[in-house]
Short mmCIF file of C-alpha atoms in Angstrom, two decimals:
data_model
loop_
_atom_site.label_atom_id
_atom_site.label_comp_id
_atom_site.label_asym_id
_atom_site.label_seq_id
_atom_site.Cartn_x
_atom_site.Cartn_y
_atom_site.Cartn_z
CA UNK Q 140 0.00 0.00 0.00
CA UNK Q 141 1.16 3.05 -1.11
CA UNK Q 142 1.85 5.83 1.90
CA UNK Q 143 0.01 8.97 2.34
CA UNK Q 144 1.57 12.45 0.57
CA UNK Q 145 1.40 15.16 2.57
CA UNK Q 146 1.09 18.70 0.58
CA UNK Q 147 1.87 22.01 1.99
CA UNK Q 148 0.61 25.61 0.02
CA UNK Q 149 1.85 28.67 1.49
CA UNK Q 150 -0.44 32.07 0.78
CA UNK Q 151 -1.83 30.84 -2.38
CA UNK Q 152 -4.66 32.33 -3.85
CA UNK Q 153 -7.96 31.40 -3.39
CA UNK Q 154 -8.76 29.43 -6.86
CA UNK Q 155 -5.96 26.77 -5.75
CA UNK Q 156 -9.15 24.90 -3.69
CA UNK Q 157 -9.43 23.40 -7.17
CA UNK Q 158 -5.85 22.64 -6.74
CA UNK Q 159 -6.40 21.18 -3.52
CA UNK Q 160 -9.56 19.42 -4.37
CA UNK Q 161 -7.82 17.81 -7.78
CA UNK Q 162 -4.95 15.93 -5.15
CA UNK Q 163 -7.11 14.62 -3.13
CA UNK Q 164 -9.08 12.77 -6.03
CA UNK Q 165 -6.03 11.62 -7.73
CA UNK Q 166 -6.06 8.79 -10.76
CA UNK Q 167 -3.40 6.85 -8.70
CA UNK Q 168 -5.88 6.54 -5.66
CA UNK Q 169 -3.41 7.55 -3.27
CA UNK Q 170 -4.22 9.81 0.19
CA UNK Q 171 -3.15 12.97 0.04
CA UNK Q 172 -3.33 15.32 2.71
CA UNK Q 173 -2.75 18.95 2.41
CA UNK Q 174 -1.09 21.51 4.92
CA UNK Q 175 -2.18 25.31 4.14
CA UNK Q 176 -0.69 28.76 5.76
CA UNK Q 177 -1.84 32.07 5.51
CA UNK Q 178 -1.82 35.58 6.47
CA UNK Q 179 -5.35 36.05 6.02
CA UNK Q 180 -7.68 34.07 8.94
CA UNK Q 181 -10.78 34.10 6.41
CA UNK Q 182 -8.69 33.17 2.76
CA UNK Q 183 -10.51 30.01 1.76
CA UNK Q 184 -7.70 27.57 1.28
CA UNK Q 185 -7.45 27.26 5.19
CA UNK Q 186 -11.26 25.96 5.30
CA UNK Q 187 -10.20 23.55 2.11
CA UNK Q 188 -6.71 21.94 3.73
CA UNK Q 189 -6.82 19.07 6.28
CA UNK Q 190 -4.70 21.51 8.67
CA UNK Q 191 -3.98 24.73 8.55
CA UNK Q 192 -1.89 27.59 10.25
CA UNK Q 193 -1.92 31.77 10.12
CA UNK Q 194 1.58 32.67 9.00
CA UNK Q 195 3.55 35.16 10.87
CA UNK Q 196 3.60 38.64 9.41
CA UNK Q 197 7.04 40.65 8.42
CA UNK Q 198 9.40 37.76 8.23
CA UNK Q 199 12.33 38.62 5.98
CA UNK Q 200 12.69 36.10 3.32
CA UNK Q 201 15.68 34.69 5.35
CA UNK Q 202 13.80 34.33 8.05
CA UNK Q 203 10.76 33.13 6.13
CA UNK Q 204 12.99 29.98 5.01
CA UNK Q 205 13.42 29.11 8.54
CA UNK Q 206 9.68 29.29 9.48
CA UNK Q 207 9.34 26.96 6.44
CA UNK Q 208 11.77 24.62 7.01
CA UNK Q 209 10.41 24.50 10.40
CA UNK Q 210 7.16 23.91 9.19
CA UNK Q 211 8.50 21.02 6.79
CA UNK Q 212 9.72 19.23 9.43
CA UNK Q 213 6.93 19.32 12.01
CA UNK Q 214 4.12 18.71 9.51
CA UNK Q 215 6.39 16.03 8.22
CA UNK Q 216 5.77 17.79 4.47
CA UNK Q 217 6.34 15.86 1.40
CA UNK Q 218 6.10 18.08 -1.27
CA UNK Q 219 5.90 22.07 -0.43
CA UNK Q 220 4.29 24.06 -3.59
CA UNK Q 221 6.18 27.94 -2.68
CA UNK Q 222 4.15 30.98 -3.78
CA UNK Q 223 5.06 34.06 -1.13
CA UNK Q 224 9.09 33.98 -1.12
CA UNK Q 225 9.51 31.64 -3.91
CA UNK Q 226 13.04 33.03 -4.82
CA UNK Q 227 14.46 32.86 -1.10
CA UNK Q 228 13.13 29.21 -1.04
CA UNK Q 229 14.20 27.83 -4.30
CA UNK Q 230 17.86 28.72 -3.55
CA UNK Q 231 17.54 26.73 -0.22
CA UNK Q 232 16.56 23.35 -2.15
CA UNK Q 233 19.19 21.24 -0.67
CA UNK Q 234 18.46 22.10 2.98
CA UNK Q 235 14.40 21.11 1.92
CA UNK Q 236 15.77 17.94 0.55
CA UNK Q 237 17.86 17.13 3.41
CA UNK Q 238 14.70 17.48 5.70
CA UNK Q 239 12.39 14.95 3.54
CA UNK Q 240 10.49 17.81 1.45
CA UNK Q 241 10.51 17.97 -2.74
CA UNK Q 242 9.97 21.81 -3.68
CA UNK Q 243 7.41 21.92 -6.41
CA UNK Q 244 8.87 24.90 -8.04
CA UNK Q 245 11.34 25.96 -10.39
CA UNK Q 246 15.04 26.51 -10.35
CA UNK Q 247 16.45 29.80 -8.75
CA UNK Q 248 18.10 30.60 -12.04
CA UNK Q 249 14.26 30.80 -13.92
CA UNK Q 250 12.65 32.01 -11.02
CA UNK Q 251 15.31 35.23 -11.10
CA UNK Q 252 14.57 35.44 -14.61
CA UNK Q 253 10.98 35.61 -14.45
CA UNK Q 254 10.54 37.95 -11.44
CA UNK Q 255 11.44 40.96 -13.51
CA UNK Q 256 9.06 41.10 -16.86
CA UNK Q 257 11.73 43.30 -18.65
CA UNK Q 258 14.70 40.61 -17.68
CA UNK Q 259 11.94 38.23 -19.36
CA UNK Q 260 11.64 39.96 -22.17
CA UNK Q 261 15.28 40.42 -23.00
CA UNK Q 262 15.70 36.96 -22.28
CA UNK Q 263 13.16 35.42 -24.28
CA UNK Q 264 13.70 37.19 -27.13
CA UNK Q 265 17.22 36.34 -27.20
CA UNK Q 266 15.90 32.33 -27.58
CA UNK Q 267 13.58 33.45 -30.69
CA UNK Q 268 10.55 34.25 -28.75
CA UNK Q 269 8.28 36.93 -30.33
CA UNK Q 270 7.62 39.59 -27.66
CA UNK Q 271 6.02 43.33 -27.63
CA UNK Q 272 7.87 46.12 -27.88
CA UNK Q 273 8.81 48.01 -24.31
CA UNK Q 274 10.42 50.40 -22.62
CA UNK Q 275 11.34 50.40 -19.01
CA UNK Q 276 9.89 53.63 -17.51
CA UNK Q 277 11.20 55.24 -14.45
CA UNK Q 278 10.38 58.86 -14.83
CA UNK Q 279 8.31 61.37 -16.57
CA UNK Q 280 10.55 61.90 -19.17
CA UNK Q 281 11.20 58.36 -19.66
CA UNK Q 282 7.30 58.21 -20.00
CA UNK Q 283 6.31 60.42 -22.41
CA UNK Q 284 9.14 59.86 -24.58
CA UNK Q 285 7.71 55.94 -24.45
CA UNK Q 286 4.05 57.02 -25.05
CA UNK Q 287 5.33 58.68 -27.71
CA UNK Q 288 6.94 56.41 -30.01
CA UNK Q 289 4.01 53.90 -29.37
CA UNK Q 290 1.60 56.43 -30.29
CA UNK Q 291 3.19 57.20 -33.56
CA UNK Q 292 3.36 53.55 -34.30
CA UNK Q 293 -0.29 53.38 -34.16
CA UNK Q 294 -0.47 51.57 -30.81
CA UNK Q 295 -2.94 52.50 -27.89
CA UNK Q 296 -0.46 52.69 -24.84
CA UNK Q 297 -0.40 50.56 -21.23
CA UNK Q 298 1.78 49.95 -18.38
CA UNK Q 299 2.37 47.68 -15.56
CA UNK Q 300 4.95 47.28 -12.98
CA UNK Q 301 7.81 45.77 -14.26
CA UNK Q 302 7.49 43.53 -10.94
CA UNK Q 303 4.29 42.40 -9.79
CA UNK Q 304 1.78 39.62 -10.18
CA UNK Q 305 -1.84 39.00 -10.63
CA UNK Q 306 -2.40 42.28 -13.46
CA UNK Q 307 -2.06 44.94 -9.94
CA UNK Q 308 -1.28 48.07 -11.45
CA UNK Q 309 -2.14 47.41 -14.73
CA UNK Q 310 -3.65 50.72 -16.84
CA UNK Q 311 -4.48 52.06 -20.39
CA UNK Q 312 -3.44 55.48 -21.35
CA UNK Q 313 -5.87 57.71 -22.76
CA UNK Q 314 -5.06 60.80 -24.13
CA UNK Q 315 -9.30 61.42 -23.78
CA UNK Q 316 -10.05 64.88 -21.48
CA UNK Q 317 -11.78 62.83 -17.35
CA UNK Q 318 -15.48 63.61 -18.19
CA UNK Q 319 -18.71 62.15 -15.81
CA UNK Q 320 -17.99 59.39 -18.84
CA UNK Q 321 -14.97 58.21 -16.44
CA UNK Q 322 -17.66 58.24 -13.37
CA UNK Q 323 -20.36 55.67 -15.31
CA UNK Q 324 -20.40 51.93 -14.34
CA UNK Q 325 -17.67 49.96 -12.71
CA UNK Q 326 -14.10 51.47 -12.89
CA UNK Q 327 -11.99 50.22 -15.62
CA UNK Q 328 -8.42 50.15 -16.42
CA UNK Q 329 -8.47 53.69 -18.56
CA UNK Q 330 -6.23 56.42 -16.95
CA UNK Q 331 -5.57 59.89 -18.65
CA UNK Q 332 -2.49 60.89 -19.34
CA UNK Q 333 -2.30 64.19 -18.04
CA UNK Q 334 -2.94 62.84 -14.21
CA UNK Q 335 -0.25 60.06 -14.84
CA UNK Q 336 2.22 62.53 -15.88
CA UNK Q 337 1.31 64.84 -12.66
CA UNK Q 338 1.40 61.95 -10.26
CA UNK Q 339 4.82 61.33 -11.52
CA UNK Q 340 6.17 64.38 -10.86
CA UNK Q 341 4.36 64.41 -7.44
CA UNK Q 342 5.92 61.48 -6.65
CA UNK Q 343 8.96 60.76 -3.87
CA UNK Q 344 10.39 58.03 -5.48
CA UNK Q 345 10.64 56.60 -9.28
CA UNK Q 346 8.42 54.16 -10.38
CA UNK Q 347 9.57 50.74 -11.91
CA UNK Q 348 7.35 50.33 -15.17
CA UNK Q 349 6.96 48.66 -18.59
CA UNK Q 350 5.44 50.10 -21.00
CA UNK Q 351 3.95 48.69 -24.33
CA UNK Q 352 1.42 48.11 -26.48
CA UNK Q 353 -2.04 47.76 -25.32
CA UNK Q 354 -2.44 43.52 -26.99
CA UNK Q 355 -5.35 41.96 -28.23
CA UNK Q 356 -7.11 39.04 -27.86
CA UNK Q 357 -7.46 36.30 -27.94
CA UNK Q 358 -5.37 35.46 -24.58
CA UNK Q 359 -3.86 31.73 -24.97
CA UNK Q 360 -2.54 30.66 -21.41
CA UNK Q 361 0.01 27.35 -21.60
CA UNK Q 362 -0.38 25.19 -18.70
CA UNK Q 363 3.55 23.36 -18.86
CA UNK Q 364 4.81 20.38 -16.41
CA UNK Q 365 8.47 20.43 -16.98
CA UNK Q 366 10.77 18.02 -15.24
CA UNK Q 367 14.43 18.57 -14.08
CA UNK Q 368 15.77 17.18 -17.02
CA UNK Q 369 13.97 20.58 -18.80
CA UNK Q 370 11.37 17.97 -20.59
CA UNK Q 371 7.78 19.42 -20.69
CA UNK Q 372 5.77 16.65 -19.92
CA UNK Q 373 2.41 18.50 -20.90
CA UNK Q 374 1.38 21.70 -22.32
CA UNK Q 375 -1.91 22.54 -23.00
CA UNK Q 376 -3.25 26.17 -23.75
CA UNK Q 377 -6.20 27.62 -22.05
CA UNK Q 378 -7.82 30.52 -24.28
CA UNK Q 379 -9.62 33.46 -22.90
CA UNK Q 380 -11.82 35.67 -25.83
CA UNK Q 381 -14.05 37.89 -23.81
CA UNK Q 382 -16.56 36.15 -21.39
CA UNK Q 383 -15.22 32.53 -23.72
CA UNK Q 384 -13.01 30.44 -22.38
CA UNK Q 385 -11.47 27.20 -24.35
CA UNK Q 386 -8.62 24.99 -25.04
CA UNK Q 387 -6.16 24.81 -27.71
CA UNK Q 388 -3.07 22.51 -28.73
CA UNK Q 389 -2.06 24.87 -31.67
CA UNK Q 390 1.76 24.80 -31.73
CA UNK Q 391 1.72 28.34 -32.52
CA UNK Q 392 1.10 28.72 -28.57
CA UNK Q 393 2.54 25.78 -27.31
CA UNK Q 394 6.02 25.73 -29.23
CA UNK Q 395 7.08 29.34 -27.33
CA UNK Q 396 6.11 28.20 -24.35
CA UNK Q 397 8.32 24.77 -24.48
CA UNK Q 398 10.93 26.77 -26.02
CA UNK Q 399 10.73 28.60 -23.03
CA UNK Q 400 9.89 26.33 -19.96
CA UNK Q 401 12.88 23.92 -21.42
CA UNK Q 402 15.54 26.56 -22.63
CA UNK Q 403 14.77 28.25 -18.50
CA UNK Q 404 14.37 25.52 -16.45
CA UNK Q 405 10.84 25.94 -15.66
CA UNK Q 406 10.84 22.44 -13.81
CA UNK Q 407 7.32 21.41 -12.62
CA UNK Q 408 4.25 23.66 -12.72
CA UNK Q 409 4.60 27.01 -14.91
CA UNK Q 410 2.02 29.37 -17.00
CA UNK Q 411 3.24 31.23 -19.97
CA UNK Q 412 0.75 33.90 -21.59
CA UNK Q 413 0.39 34.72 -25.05
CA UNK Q 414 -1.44 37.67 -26.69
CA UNK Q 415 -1.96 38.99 -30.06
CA UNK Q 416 0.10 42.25 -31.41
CA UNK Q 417 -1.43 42.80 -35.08
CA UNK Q 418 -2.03 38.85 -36.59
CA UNK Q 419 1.20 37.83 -34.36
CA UNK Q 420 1.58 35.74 -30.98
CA UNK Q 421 3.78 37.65 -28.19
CA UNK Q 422 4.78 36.85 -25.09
CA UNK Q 423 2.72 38.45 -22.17
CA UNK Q 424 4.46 37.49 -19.06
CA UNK Q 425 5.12 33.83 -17.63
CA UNK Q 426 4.08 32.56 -14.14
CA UNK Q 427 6.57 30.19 -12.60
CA UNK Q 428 4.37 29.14 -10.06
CA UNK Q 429 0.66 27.29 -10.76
CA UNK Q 430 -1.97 28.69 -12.55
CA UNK Q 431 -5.41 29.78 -10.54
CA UNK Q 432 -7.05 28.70 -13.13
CA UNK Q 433 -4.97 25.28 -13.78
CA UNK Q 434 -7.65 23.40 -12.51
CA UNK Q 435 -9.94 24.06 -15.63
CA UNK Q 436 -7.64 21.45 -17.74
CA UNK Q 437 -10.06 19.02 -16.01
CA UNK Q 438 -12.16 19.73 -18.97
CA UNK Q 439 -9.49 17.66 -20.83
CA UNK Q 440 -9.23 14.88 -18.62
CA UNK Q 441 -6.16 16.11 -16.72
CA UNK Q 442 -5.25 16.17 -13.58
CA UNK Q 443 -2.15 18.61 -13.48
CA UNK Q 444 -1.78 19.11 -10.12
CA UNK Q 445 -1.23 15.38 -9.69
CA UNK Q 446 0.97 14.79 -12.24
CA UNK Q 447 3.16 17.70 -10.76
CA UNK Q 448 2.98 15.88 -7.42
CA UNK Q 449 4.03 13.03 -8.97
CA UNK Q 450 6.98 14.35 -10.80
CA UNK Q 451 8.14 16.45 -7.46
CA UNK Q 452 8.36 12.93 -5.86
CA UNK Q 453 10.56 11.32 -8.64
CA UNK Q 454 7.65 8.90 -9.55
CA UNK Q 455 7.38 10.14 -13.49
CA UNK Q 456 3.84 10.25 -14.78
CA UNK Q 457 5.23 9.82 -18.49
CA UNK Q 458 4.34 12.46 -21.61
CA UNK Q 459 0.83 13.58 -21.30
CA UNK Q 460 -1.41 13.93 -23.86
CA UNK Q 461 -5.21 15.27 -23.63
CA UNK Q 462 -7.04 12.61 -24.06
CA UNK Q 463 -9.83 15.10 -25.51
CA UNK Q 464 -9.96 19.12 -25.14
CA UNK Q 465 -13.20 19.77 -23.17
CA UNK Q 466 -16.02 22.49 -24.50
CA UNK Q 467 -15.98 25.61 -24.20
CA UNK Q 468 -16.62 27.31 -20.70
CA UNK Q 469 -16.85 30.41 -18.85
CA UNK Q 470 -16.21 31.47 -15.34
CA UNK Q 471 -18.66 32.07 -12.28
CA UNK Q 472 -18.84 32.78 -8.77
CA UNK Q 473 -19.50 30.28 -6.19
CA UNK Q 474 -19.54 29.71 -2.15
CA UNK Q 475 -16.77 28.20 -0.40
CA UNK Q 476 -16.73 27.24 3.39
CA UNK Q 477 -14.85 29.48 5.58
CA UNK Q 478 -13.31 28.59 8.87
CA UNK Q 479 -15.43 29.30 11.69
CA UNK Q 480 -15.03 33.01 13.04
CA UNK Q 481 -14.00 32.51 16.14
CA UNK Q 482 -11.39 29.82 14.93
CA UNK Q 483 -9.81 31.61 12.03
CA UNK Q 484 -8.98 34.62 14.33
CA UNK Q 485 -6.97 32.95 16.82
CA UNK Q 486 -3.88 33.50 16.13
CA UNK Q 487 -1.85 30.96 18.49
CA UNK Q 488 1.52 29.58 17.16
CA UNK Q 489 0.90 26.16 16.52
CA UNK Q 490 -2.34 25.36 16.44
CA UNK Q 491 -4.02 22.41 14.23
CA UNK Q 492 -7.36 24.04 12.53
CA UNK Q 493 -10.10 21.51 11.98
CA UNK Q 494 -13.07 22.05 9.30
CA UNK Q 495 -16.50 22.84 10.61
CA UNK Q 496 -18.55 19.54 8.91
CA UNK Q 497 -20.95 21.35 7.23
CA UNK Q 498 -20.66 25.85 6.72
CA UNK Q 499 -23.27 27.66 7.11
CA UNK Q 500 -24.00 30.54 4.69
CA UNK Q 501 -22.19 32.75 6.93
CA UNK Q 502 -18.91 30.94 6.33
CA UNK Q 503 -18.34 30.93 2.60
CA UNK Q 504 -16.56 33.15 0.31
CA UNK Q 505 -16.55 33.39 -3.51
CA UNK Q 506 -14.71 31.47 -5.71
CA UNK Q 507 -14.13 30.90 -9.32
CA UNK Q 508 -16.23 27.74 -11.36
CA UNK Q 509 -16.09 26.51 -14.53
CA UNK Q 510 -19.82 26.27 -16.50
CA UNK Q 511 -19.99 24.81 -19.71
CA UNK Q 512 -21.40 27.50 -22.51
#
């Protein structure tokens, strides 16, 4: 009989319940149970793991590695899947190993890369990878000269942090005069010009940004499981058009992205984004973590988070093919149990979290499912 894998996530988002939920009904019938931290008492993965703790707050990342490893060894953790200090972790793989715990994550080399989109860039196109044109923006000057040249080219104009995760800080420059136009509806991404420029100039400190092209859809996302030997093992592309959401194996997507999770060392579970500039693929940015939205390949008869588990542990599932792409699909809300209040405030060192049996409407919080369209 096969022994039980025990799974720690540390401050992942709140989609990996799929994640969670996929391990524990694994093809290979094993038991899995799963170890989640957290900084916030009421995120839903706490509810969703087996045991759970609240993580300290302002650890350095030095000091972060030493809580893990700590918890590694008192949770007796098999396979640890790193989201908050993934760098600081990665390049303290030996010391995991030597305490019985496989990091599902990539080298420190890709994850160094990857942390810095403009590094990316330059790095990725240097392998043959099509990517947008950019300029790293650090003051007004830097800015306008930027906005400029994009302008001229035809292109509407965006920026983003040149660090950051998740689209935060993500806007569209408009050269359009605020009007009660801007006040309609929900806020969107649309930011005039005139107010970035002013808030520049405001500001204490530069600001860190790319900016580019505004790209079209559609958005192809490539689910790879790489193994140490830089072998992808699967890649499958998730495309978002709108409200649509599908799946694709059109090597136009997937070749970039196993040029790129093999030529980087992108071991295990990565996410490399694609978007249209004119009729071309480009890179949009690559996740070297899990996708939220990973679980959806379920549509296709996979179970990636397994297969990842499986790798991290040395038992190789093999090349992975679809057995069939699933339907198309779009995204909802729906409820997931929280822990009880006066549980998931208690913030005592140590202690083991149970689940309430059955939440009450009180304790749930929104999460993301897949309906077919």
């Amino acid at each position: 009989m096969l022994s039980r894998v025990r799974v720690w996530l540390n401050r992942t988002y709140a989609e990996n319940v799929f994640f969670m939920d996929q391990l524990r009904r694994n093809p290979s019938d094993r038991a899995v149970e799963i170890h989640a931290t957290h900084g916030d008492p009421d995120s839903p993965v706490l509810a969703a793991a087996d045991t759970a703790d609240l993580e300290p707050e302002g650890l350095s990342p030095a000091a972060y590695v030493e809580y893990a490893l700590d918890q590694c060894a008192r949770r007796g953790i098999d396979v640890f899947v790193p989201r908050l200090h993934q760098a600081a972790i990665v390049a303290h793989r030996a010391e995991f190993a030597a305490a019985g715990t496989a990091l599902l994550a990539p080298t420190p080399e890709a994850v160094a890369v990857f942390e810095d989109k403009a590094t990316a860039y330059e790095a990725v196109r240097s392998v043959g990878v099509p990517v947008p044109p950019w300029w790293r923006v650090r003051s007004t000057e830097d800015l306008l000269a930027a906005v400029g040249e994009l302008e001229a080219a035809g292109h509407q104009v965006c920026f983003k942090p040149a660090v950051g995760a998740g689209g935060v800080g993500f806007r569209v420059i408009t050269r359009a005069p605020f009007s009660l136009a801007g006040l309609a509806g929900f806020p969107g991404p649309y930011v005039q010009l005139d107010l970035v420029v002013e808030a520049l100039r405001r500001a204490e400190e530069p600001v860190d940004w790319l900016v580019m092209p505004r790209l079209e859809q559609p958005e192809v996302s490539v689910d790879c499981l790489t193994g140490p030997d830089n072998r992808v093992r699967l890649a499958v592309g998730r495309t978002k058009n709108g409200r649509r959401r599908g799946f694709t194996l059109d090597e136009q997507w997937l070749e970039p992205a196993r040029l790129i999770a093999e030529g980087f060392g992108l071991h295990h579970l990565s996410n490399i984004q694609f978007r249209m500039l004119g009729d071309r693929p480009v890179l949009l940015d690559v996740n070297t973590r899990p996708a939220g939205g990973l679980h959806q390949l379920s549509l296709c008869g996979v179970n990636a988070p397994w297969a990842a588990v499986q790798l991290a542990l040395g038992e190789d599932p093999g090349f992975i093919e679809p057995p069939f792409l699933g339907q198309d699909y779009t995204v909802v809300s729906g409820l997931r149990p929280l822990l009880p209040a006066e549980l998931s405030r208690r913030r005592v060192e140590e202690t083991e979290v149970l689940l309430p049996a059955v939440p009450s409407p009180v304790q749930s919080a929104s999460a993301a499912e897949v309906l077919p369209l």
